[in-house]
Coordinates of C-alpha atoms in Angstrom, one line a residue:
Chain Q
M1 CA 118.2 79.7 101.0
P2 CA 115.9 80.4 98.0
E3 CA 116.5 83.3 95.6
L4 CA 114.3 86.4 95.9
D5 CA 112.3 85.4 92.8
Q6 CA 111.4 82.1 94.5
I7 CA 110.6 83.8 97.8
E8 CA 108.2 86.3 96.1
R9 CA 106.5 83.6 94.0
W10 CA 106.1 81.4 97.1
L11 CA 104.7 84.2 99.2
Q12 CA 102.4 85.3 96.5
A13 CA 101.1 81.7 96.1
L14 CA 100.5 81.6 99.9
F15 CA 98.9 85.0 100.3
T16 CA 96.4 84.4 97.4
D17 CA 95.5 80.8 98.3
S18 CA 91.8 80.7 98.9
D19 CA 92.1 77.5 101.0
G20 CA 94.3 79.2 103.6
I21 CA 98.0 79.3 104.5
M22 CA 98.2 75.7 105.8
A23 CA 96.5 74.2 102.8
G24 CA 98.6 76.4 100.5
L25 CA 101.8 75.2 102.2
Q26 CA 100.9 71.6 102.0
H27 CA 99.0 71.2 98.8
G28 CA 98.8 74.5 96.9
D29 CA 101.0 76.2 94.4
A30 CA 103.3 77.3 97.1
C31 CA 104.5 73.8 97.9
K32 CA 105.5 73.3 94.3
I33 CA 107.9 76.3 94.8
L34 CA 109.2 75.3 98.2
P35 CA 108.3 71.9 99.7
Y36 CA 106.6 72.1 103.0
T37 CA 108.5 71.3 106.2
K38 CA 108.3 73.2 109.5
E39 CA 112.0 73.8 109.2
N40 CA 111.7 75.2 105.7
I41 CA 109.1 77.7 106.8
E42 CA 111.0 78.8 110.0
N43 CA 114.3 79.0 108.0
L44 CA 112.6 81.6 105.8
V45 CA 110.1 83.5 107.9
Q46 CA 111.0 84.3 111.5
P47 CA 108.5 84.1 114.3
S48 CA 108.1 87.2 116.5
K49 CA 107.8 87.0 120.3
Q50 CA 104.0 87.0 119.9
L51 CA 103.3 85.2 116.6
S52 CA 104.5 82.1 114.9
S53 CA 105.8 82.1 111.3
L54 CA 102.5 80.8 110.1
E55 CA 100.5 83.4 112.0
R56 CA 102.6 86.1 110.5
L57 CA 102.1 84.7 106.9
S58 CA 98.4 84.6 107.6
I59 CA 98.2 88.3 108.3
Y60 CA 99.0 89.0 104.6
R61 CA 96.8 86.2 103.3
N62 CA 93.8 87.4 105.3
M63 CA 94.3 91.1 104.3
Y64 CA 94.5 90.1 100.7
F65 CA 91.0 88.6 100.5
S66 CA 89.4 91.0 102.9
R67 CA 90.7 94.0 100.9
L68 CA 89.6 92.6 97.6
I69 CA 86.2 91.7 98.9
E70 CA 85.8 95.2 100.3
V71 CA 86.8 96.8 96.9
M72 CA 84.4 94.6 95.0
A73 CA 81.6 95.4 97.5
E74 CA 82.1 99.1 96.8
E75 CA 81.8 98.5 93.1
F76 CA 79.0 96.0 93.2
P77 CA 76.8 96.9 96.2
T78 CA 73.6 95.6 94.5
V79 CA 75.2 92.2 93.8
Q80 CA 76.3 92.1 97.4
H81 CA 72.8 93.0 98.5
L82 CA 71.3 90.2 96.4
L83 CA 73.7 87.5 97.5
G84 CA 74.2 88.6 101.1
K85 CA 77.6 89.5 102.6
E86 CA 78.8 85.9 103.2
R87 CA 77.9 84.5 99.8
F88 CA 79.2 87.6 98.1
G89 CA 82.5 87.1 100.0
T90 CA 82.7 83.5 98.9
I91 CA 81.9 84.3 95.3
V92 CA 84.5 87.1 95.2
T93 CA 87.1 84.8 96.7
D94 CA 86.5 82.3 94.0
Y95 CA 86.5 85.1 91.3
V96 CA 89.9 86.6 92.4
S97 CA 91.4 83.1 92.7
R98 CA 90.4 82.3 89.1
Y99 CA 91.1 85.7 87.7
P100 CA 93.7 87.4 89.9
S101 CA 94.4 91.1 89.4
T102 CA 97.1 91.8 86.8
H103 CA 96.6 95.6 86.7
Y104 CA 98.2 98.3 88.9
S105 CA 94.8 99.9 89.7
L106 CA 92.1 98.3 91.8
T107 CA 89.5 100.0 89.6
R108 CA 90.1 97.2 87.1
L109 CA 89.6 94.4 89.6
G110 CA 85.9 94.0 88.7
C111 CA 86.3 94.1 84.9
G112 CA 85.7 90.4 84.5
F113 CA 83.1 89.9 87.3
P114 CA 79.9 90.1 85.1
A115 CA 81.3 87.4 82.7
Y116 CA 82.5 85.3 85.7
L117 CA 79.0 85.4 87.2
A118 CA 77.4 84.6 83.9
D119 CA 79.8 81.8 82.9
D120 CA 81.6 80.4 85.9
A121 CA 79.4 80.8 88.9
I122 CA 77.3 77.8 87.8
D123 CA 76.3 76.8 91.4
L124 CA 74.7 80.2 92.0
P125 CA 70.9 80.0 91.5
E126 CA 70.6 83.7 90.9
R127 CA 73.5 83.9 88.6
E128 CA 71.7 85.4 85.5
F129 CA 70.2 88.2 87.6
A130 CA 73.4 88.8 89.5
A131 CA 75.3 88.9 86.2
A132 CA 72.9 91.4 84.7
I133 CA 73.2 93.7 87.8
A134 CA 77.0 93.3 87.6
M135 CA 77.0 94.4 84.0
V136 CA 75.3 97.6 84.9
E137 CA 77.4 98.3 88.0
R138 CA 80.6 97.6 86.1
A139 CA 79.4 99.9 83.3
M140 CA 79.0 102.7 85.9
E141 CA 82.6 102.2 86.9
D142 CA 83.7 102.3 83.2
V143 CA 81.9 105.5 82.3
F144 CA 83.0 107.2 85.5
D145 CA 86.6 107.0 84.3
A146 CA 86.0 107.0 80.5
P147 CA 87.8 109.5 78.3
L148 CA 86.5 113.0 78.3
V149 CA 85.3 114.6 75.1
E150 CA 83.4 117.7 74.5
P151 CA 79.7 116.9 73.6
I152 CA 78.1 118.8 70.8
H153 CA 75.2 121.1 71.5
V154 CA 71.6 120.8 70.3
E155 CA 72.2 123.8 68.0
V156 CA 74.7 121.8 66.0
L157 CA 72.0 119.2 65.2
E158 CA 69.4 121.9 64.6
A159 CA 71.7 123.5 62.0
I160 CA 71.8 120.4 59.8
P161 CA 69.2 120.6 57.0
I162 CA 66.4 118.1 57.5
K163 CA 66.9 116.6 54.1
R164 CA 70.5 115.7 55.0
W165 CA 69.7 114.0 58.3
G166 CA 69.7 110.5 56.8
D167 CA 73.4 111.0 55.9
I168 CA 74.6 112.1 59.4
H169 CA 77.1 110.0 61.3
L170 CA 76.5 110.9 65.0
Q171 CA 79.4 109.7 67.2
T172 CA 78.4 108.8 70.7
I173 CA 80.6 109.9 73.6
P174 CA 83.1 107.3 75.0
A175 CA 81.3 107.5 78.4
L176 CA 78.2 105.8 77.1
R177 CA 77.3 102.1 77.6
L178 CA 74.2 100.5 76.1
M179 CA 73.0 97.2 77.4
Q180 CA 70.3 94.7 76.5
L181 CA 69.5 92.5 79.5
Q182 CA 67.1 89.7 80.4
Y183 CA 66.0 91.4 83.7
P184 CA 64.7 94.9 84.5
V185 CA 67.6 95.5 86.8
N186 CA 67.6 99.3 86.9
P187 CA 64.7 99.8 89.3
Y188 CA 66.2 97.1 91.5
I189 CA 69.6 98.8 91.6
T190 CA 68.0 102.1 92.4
A191 CA 66.0 100.7 95.2
V192 CA 69.0 98.9 96.8
R193 CA 71.3 101.9 96.5
E194 CA 68.6 104.1 98.0
K195 CA 68.0 101.5 100.8
H196 CA 64.4 100.8 99.9
E197 CA 62.6 97.5 100.1
T198 CA 62.5 95.6 96.8
K199 CA 62.0 92.2 95.3
V200 CA 63.9 90.3 92.6
P201 CA 61.9 91.0 89.4
R202 CA 60.7 88.4 87.0
P203 CA 62.7 88.1 83.8
A204 CA 61.7 90.6 81.1
P205 CA 63.7 92.3 78.3
A206 CA 65.4 95.5 79.5
Y207 CA 67.4 98.2 77.7
I208 CA 69.6 100.4 79.7
A209 CA 71.9 103.3 78.9
V210 CA 74.7 104.2 81.4
Y211 CA 76.5 107.5 80.7
R212 CA 78.4 110.3 82.3
H213 CA 77.2 113.9 82.1
N214 CA 78.9 116.8 83.9
Y215 CA 81.1 114.2 85.8
R216 CA 78.0 112.4 87.2
V217 CA 77.0 108.9 86.2
W218 CA 73.4 108.3 85.1
R219 CA 71.4 105.1 84.5
V220 CA 68.3 105.3 82.3
D221 CA 65.9 102.7 81.0
L222 CA 65.2 102.8 77.3
D223 CA 62.5 101.3 75.1
A224 CA 63.5 98.9 72.3
Q225 CA 63.3 101.6 69.6
R226 CA 65.6 104.1 71.4
F227 CA 68.0 101.3 72.3
A228 CA 68.1 100.1 68.7
L229 CA 68.7 103.6 67.4
L230 CA 71.4 104.6 69.8
S231 CA 73.1 101.2 69.4
A232 CA 73.2 101.6 65.6
L233 CA 74.7 105.1 65.9
Q234 CA 77.2 103.8 68.4
R235 CA 78.2 101.2 65.9
G236 CA 78.8 103.9 63.4
E237 CA 75.7 103.6 61.2
R238 CA 74.4 106.6 59.4
L239 CA 71.3 108.0 61.0
G240 CA 69.2 106.9 58.0
A241 CA 70.3 103.3 58.3
A242 CA 69.9 103.4 62.1
L243 CA 66.3 104.6 61.7
E244 CA 65.6 101.8 59.2
L245 CA 66.8 99.3 61.7
C246 CA 64.6 101.0 64.4
A247 CA 61.5 101.0 62.1
A248 CA 62.0 97.3 61.4
I249 CA 61.3 96.4 65.0
P250 CA 58.0 94.5 65.1
G251 CA 55.2 96.8 66.3
V252 CA 56.9 100.0 65.5
D253 CA 54.9 102.5 63.4
A254 CA 57.3 104.3 61.1
V255 CA 55.1 107.4 60.9
E256 CA 54.9 107.7 64.7
L257 CA 58.6 107.1 64.9
T258 CA 59.3 110.0 62.5
G259 CA 57.2 112.3 64.7
E260 CA 59.1 111.3 67.9
I261 CA 62.7 111.2 67.0
G262 CA 63.1 115.0 67.0
A263 CA 62.3 115.1 70.7
W264 CA 64.6 112.1 71.4
F265 CA 67.6 113.8 69.8
Q266 CA 66.8 117.0 71.6
E267 CA 66.9 115.1 74.9
W268 CA 70.1 113.1 74.0
A269 CA 71.9 116.2 72.8
K270 CA 71.0 118.0 76.1
T271 CA 72.5 115.1 78.1
G272 CA 75.6 115.2 76.0
L273 CA 75.5 111.8 74.4
F274 CA 77.0 112.9 71.1
C275 CA 80.5 114.3 70.5
E276 CA 80.6 114.7 66.7
A277 CA 78.2 115.0 63.8
K278 CA 79.6 114.3 60.4
L279 CA 77.8 114.4 57.0
D280 CA 78.6 111.9 54.3
T281 CA 79.9 113.8 51.4
Chain N
M1 CA 120.2 121.2 118.9
N2 CA 121.0 123.2 115.8
H3 CA 123.8 120.9 114.7
L4 CA 121.3 118.1 114.3
S5 CA 119.3 120.0 111.6
T6 CA 119.9 118.4 108.2
P7 CA 118.5 120.0 105.0
N8 CA 117.5 117.4 102.4
R9 CA 120.0 117.2 99.6
W10 CA 117.8 118.1 96.7
N11 CA 116.4 121.2 98.5
F12 CA 112.9 120.0 98.0
P13 CA 110.8 122.5 99.9
D14 CA 109.2 122.0 103.3
L15 CA 105.7 122.2 102.0
G16 CA 104.2 122.4 105.5
L17 CA 101.3 120.3 106.5
G18 CA 99.4 118.3 103.9
L19 CA 96.6 115.8 103.7
G20 CA 96.1 112.7 101.5
L21 CA 93.5 113.7 98.9
R22 CA 90.5 111.3 99.2
P23 CA 87.3 111.4 97.0
V24 CA 85.0 111.6 100.1
H25 CA 86.5 115.1 100.6
F26 CA 86.2 116.3 97.0
K27 CA 83.0 118.3 97.6
Y28 CA 84.2 120.0 100.7
I29 CA 87.5 121.0 99.1
L30 CA 85.9 122.4 96.0
E31 CA 83.3 124.4 98.0
N32 CA 85.7 125.7 100.7
W33 CA 89.2 125.7 99.4
P34 CA 90.5 124.9 102.9
A35 CA 93.7 126.4 104.3
V36 CA 95.7 123.1 104.0
D37 CA 99.3 123.6 102.7
W38 CA 99.4 120.8 100.2
F39 CA 97.8 117.5 99.0
E40 CA 99.2 114.1 98.3
I41 CA 97.5 111.9 95.8
L42 CA 97.5 108.2 95.3
S43 CA 99.1 108.1 91.8
E44 CA 97.2 105.1 90.5
N45 CA 93.8 106.6 91.3
Y46 CA 94.4 109.3 88.7
M47 CA 96.5 107.7 86.0
D48 CA 93.6 106.1 84.0
T49 CA 90.7 108.4 84.6
E50 CA 89.3 111.4 82.7
G51 CA 86.3 111.6 85.0
R52 CA 85.5 113.5 88.1
P53 CA 88.8 112.6 89.9
A54 CA 90.8 114.1 87.1
Y55 CA 88.6 117.2 87.0
V56 CA 88.9 117.7 90.8
L57 CA 92.6 117.1 90.7
S58 CA 93.1 119.7 88.0
Q59 CA 91.3 122.2 90.1
I60 CA 93.3 121.4 93.1
A61 CA 96.6 121.4 91.3
E62 CA 95.9 125.0 90.2
R63 CA 95.7 126.1 93.9
Y64 CA 97.8 123.7 96.0
P65 CA 101.2 122.0 95.7
V66 CA 100.6 118.3 94.8
V67 CA 102.8 115.4 95.7
M68 CA 102.4 111.9 94.1
H69 CA 102.6 108.8 96.1
G70 CA 102.1 105.4 94.5
V71 CA 101.3 101.9 95.7
S72 CA 102.0 99.8 92.6
L73 CA 105.5 100.7 91.5
S74 CA 106.6 97.4 92.9
I75 CA 110.2 98.5 93.0
A76 CA 111.4 95.4 94.8
S77 CA 109.6 92.9 92.5
T78 CA 111.6 90.5 90.5
D79 CA 109.3 91.1 87.5
P80 CA 110.6 93.3 84.7
V81 CA 110.1 97.0 85.2
D82 CA 106.7 98.1 83.8
F83 CA 107.6 100.9 81.5
E84 CA 103.9 101.5 80.4
Y85 CA 103.1 102.1 84.1
L86 CA 106.1 104.5 84.3
R87 CA 105.0 106.3 81.2
K88 CA 101.6 107.1 82.7
L89 CA 103.2 108.0 86.0
K90 CA 105.5 110.4 84.4
A91 CA 102.7 112.0 82.3
L92 CA 100.6 112.5 85.4
A93 CA 103.5 114.1 87.3
E94 CA 103.9 116.6 84.5
R95 CA 100.1 117.2 84.3
V96 CA 99.8 118.1 88.0
N97 CA 103.2 119.6 88.3
A98 CA 104.0 117.2 91.1
K99 CA 106.6 118.5 93.5
W100 CA 108.0 115.0 93.8
L101 CA 106.8 111.4 93.4
G102 CA 107.4 108.3 95.3
D103 CA 106.2 104.9 96.4
H104 CA 107.2 102.2 98.9
V105 CA 110.2 99.9 99.5
C106 CA 108.2 96.8 98.7
W107 CA 106.9 94.5 96.0
T108 CA 103.2 94.3 95.2
G109 CA 103.2 91.2 92.9
V110 CA 105.2 88.9 90.7
A111 CA 104.6 86.9 87.5
G112 CA 102.4 89.7 86.2
R113 CA 100.0 89.7 89.2
N114 CA 99.2 92.4 91.6
G115 CA 98.3 91.6 95.2
H116 CA 97.5 95.3 96.0
D117 CA 99.5 95.1 99.2
L118 CA 103.0 96.2 100.2
Y119 CA 104.9 93.0 100.6
P120 CA 108.3 92.8 102.4
I121 CA 111.7 91.7 101.1
P122 CA 114.6 90.2 103.0
Y123 CA 117.2 92.9 103.9
N124 CA 120.5 91.6 102.7
E125 CA 123.3 92.5 100.3
K126 CA 121.8 90.7 97.3
T127 CA 118.4 92.2 97.6
L128 CA 119.9 95.6 98.2
A129 CA 122.1 95.4 95.1
D130 CA 119.1 94.3 93.0
L131 CA 116.9 97.0 94.4
I132 CA 119.4 99.8 93.8
E133 CA 119.7 98.7 90.2
R134 CA 116.0 98.9 89.7
I135 CA 115.7 102.3 91.4
R136 CA 118.4 103.6 89.1
I137 CA 116.5 102.3 86.0
V138 CA 113.3 103.9 87.2
Q139 CA 114.9 107.2 88.1
D140 CA 116.7 107.4 84.8
Y141 CA 113.3 107.0 83.1
L142 CA 111.5 109.5 85.2
V143 CA 114.4 111.9 85.2
R144 CA 113.9 112.7 88.9
P145 CA 114.7 111.0 92.2
L146 CA 112.2 108.6 93.7
I147 CA 111.1 109.3 97.2
L148 CA 110.6 105.8 98.8
E149 CA 108.8 105.0 101.9
N150 CA 109.5 102.5 104.7
A151 CA 106.4 100.2 104.5
S152 CA 104.7 98.6 107.6
T153 CA 105.7 95.0 107.6
Y154 CA 104.2 92.0 109.4
L155 CA 106.9 89.4 108.9
S156 CA 110.6 89.3 108.8
F157 CA 113.0 87.0 106.9
A158 CA 115.6 84.7 108.4
N159 CA 118.0 85.6 105.6
S160 CA 117.9 89.3 106.5
T161 CA 121.4 90.4 107.5
L162 CA 120.8 94.2 107.7
P163 CA 118.6 96.2 110.0
E164 CA 115.8 97.9 108.0
E165 CA 117.1 101.4 108.7
E166 CA 120.6 100.5 107.5
F167 CA 119.1 98.9 104.4
L168 CA 117.2 102.1 103.7
R169 CA 120.2 104.3 104.4
R170 CA 122.4 102.3 101.9
M171 CA 119.6 102.1 99.4
A172 CA 119.1 105.9 99.5
E173 CA 122.8 106.7 99.3
E174 CA 123.8 104.2 96.7
A175 CA 120.8 104.7 94.4
N176 CA 120.7 108.4 95.1
C177 CA 117.0 108.4 96.0
G178 CA 115.0 110.2 98.7
L179 CA 113.2 108.8 101.7
L180 CA 109.7 109.3 102.8
L181 CA 109.9 108.5 106.5
D182 CA 106.5 107.1 107.7
V183 CA 106.8 107.5 111.4
N184 CA 103.7 105.4 112.0
N185 CA 105.2 102.6 110.0
V186 CA 108.4 102.8 112.0
Y187 CA 106.2 102.3 115.1
V188 CA 104.1 99.5 113.6
S189 CA 107.1 97.6 112.1
C190 CA 109.1 97.9 115.3
R191 CA 106.2 96.6 117.3
N192 CA 105.8 93.7 114.9
H193 CA 109.4 92.8 114.9
D194 CA 110.2 93.4 118.6
L195 CA 112.5 96.3 117.7
D196 CA 113.2 99.7 119.3
P197 CA 111.8 102.6 117.2
W198 CA 114.2 105.1 118.8
A199 CA 117.2 103.0 117.7
Y200 CA 115.6 102.7 114.3
L201 CA 115.4 106.5 113.9
E202 CA 119.0 106.9 114.9
G203 CA 120.0 105.0 111.7
I204 CA 118.0 107.2 109.3
P205 CA 120.0 109.4 106.9
Y206 CA 118.0 112.7 107.5
D207 CA 119.6 114.5 104.6
R208 CA 117.7 112.0 102.4
V209 CA 114.3 112.5 104.1
V210 CA 112.1 114.7 101.9
Q211 CA 108.8 113.9 103.5
V212 CA 107.2 112.5 106.6
H213 CA 104.0 110.5 106.9
L214 CA 101.7 110.3 110.0
A215 CA 98.7 108.0 110.3
G216 CA 96.7 105.9 112.7
H217 CA 96.9 102.1 113.1
T218 CA 95.1 99.2 114.7
D219 CA 96.7 97.5 117.7
M220 CA 95.7 93.8 117.6
G221 CA 97.5 93.0 120.8
T222 CA 99.9 90.5 119.3
H223 CA 100.8 92.9 116.4
C224 CA 99.8 96.2 114.8
I225 CA 98.2 96.7 111.4
D226 CA 98.8 99.9 109.4
T227 CA 95.1 100.6 108.8
H228 CA 95.1 104.4 108.5
D229 CA 91.7 104.4 110.2
G230 CA 92.1 106.8 113.1
R231 CA 94.1 109.4 115.0
V232 CA 97.8 109.4 115.4
I233 CA 98.7 107.9 118.8
D234 CA 100.9 109.7 121.3
P235 CA 103.9 107.4 121.0
V236 CA 103.9 108.2 117.2
W237 CA 103.7 111.9 117.9
E238 CA 106.8 111.5 120.2
L239 CA 108.7 109.8 117.4
Y240 CA 107.6 112.5 115.0
A241 CA 108.9 115.2 117.4
H242 CA 112.2 113.3 117.5
V243 CA 112.4 113.1 113.7
L244 CA 111.8 116.9 113.4
R245 CA 114.6 117.5 115.9
R246 CA 116.9 115.5 113.8
S247 CA 115.8 116.7 110.4
G248 CA 114.4 120.1 110.9
S249 CA 110.9 120.8 109.6
R250 CA 109.9 118.5 106.8
A251 CA 106.8 118.3 104.6
T252 CA 104.5 116.3 106.7
L253 CA 101.4 114.5 105.6
L254 CA 98.5 112.8 107.5
E255 CA 97.0 109.7 105.8
W256 CA 93.5 108.7 106.6
D257 CA 92.1 105.9 104.4
A258 CA 89.4 104.1 106.4
N259 CA 86.6 105.4 108.6
I260 CA 87.5 108.7 107.0
P261 CA 86.0 111.6 109.1
P262 CA 84.7 114.9 107.6
F263 CA 87.5 117.1 106.2
P264 CA 87.6 119.6 109.2
E265 CA 88.2 116.7 111.6
A266 CA 91.0 115.2 109.5
H267 CA 92.5 118.6 109.1
A268 CA 92.4 119.3 112.8
E269 CA 94.3 116.0 113.4
L270 CA 96.9 117.2 110.9
L271 CA 97.2 120.6 112.6
K272 CA 98.4 118.9 115.8
A273 CA 101.7 118.5 114.0
Q274 CA 102.0 122.3 114.1
Q275 CA 103.0 122.4 117.8
Y276 CA 105.9 120.0 117.1
R277 CA 107.0 122.1 114.2
H278 CA 106.8 125.3 116.2
T279 CA 108.8 123.7 119.0
V280 CA 111.5 122.7 116.5
E281 CA 111.5 126.1 114.8
A282 CA 111.6 127.9 118.2
A283 CA 114.7 125.9 119.0
G284 CA 116.2 127.2 115.8
V285 CA 116.2 123.9 113.9
S286 CA 115.1 124.4 110.4
S287 CA 115.4 122.4 107.3
H288 CA 116.6 125.6 105.5
A289 CA 119.3 126.2 108.1

């Protein structure tokens, strides 16, 4: 009789075999642990009055994939909508087979899904669009659980003398993700989540911020300047340097930019995007 | 019947009737502060978040007793004990002032993986000794007893030499841990393994039972699945009444995890347990006897 360690490894290999119990027993990782014979199986797993040993093993195997597909569908409803239930199920089955969960929480299951769609799902015609959606939906999950820090108020920014603004380091909150994408996915995600008719958009540059404010998760489209500015601040650049990067974007008028940024910062501070303002000494 | 009443050995309180805390009910709870006696949380759902779940839990923990119930301790795994997981578990227990914490008699993964299911082990002397050793290690770290639940199982092993209830009794006594007796799981496992649930309940050490679980399940005809997706069926209520007669009133919790109804409906299902508790109390059987 095998030791418990062998039994657990054998069962895990069977329960997580995407080709099914029988294939797993005969050709999968499980048969490397315990060679397949009918006697071997029945000497380990007892049949019940109603079910054979194989049928009993299949219960766990079927629940494994159905549970993980359900969890992924909750996290990536727009990707599921795009692909359809059946193809989504096939893709998730492949994803969890290649990248099985190693974390105690199911909230981490989808961490690698955007990269999987972009890099591994090579037979998927819509993979670039699907990966872009998945990035945003995963970011929503990330900011939902991100560390809580107290945002600074508008008054804190207003109290800084204008001549010192170039020297400010504005730290963005941990619950902020900024993404540059090749598709305008945000309206598509909104339409799908609100159950409206929509079509797959044509590729076009898109800039999105996903953040948490008052325990709610928000998605907003940004223009290239706002994205460049916020990204530079998130990287730790001084505001002066961040503005220089922003002004260097082709087509940006530095004078117009100077006139607009006050309103941007008012808006961002109101939505709690910054948690610290430090002046270079 | 009084002589059958058995207080639990740690004097953990009978918290009354509680519900599993689920996000779909957050809004209702925060707006109504319903008259439920206590809440049980799924530990892993709150260990790594500082978002809305953490905020809601902090509000709830100020007003209700909270019990922690995990699904990834993997106490019967042959992998090394995950002390980082335990550190977070312990920190959460302190943060919410958990009355007690527990998990299941199962393993959830091996070789660093997690299958996110409650997998069974063979019930024999070797697995019992290994399990007891792990429970002691975990309890020493947490500095409190674990309250471990009988899981629903869908297969049994040919090398099992002990009935599940005897395995649980010896595990609880020799590791000095508590039991969370899931009455629905008793029904489901006994159906799946062609066993008698009444005989199963006779083997339970009631002085080790700190908490009772109730839930619905799905009857597939050839077997039952512990789906937590509906009402408690009458045979499970009958088993629950028997447990109360043996143990006296115990903290009782209703789990509802799929097709979750509005809070008042789940609460109404939970309150059905009151009649069984009243019957037991009227007969003079009390966990504080």
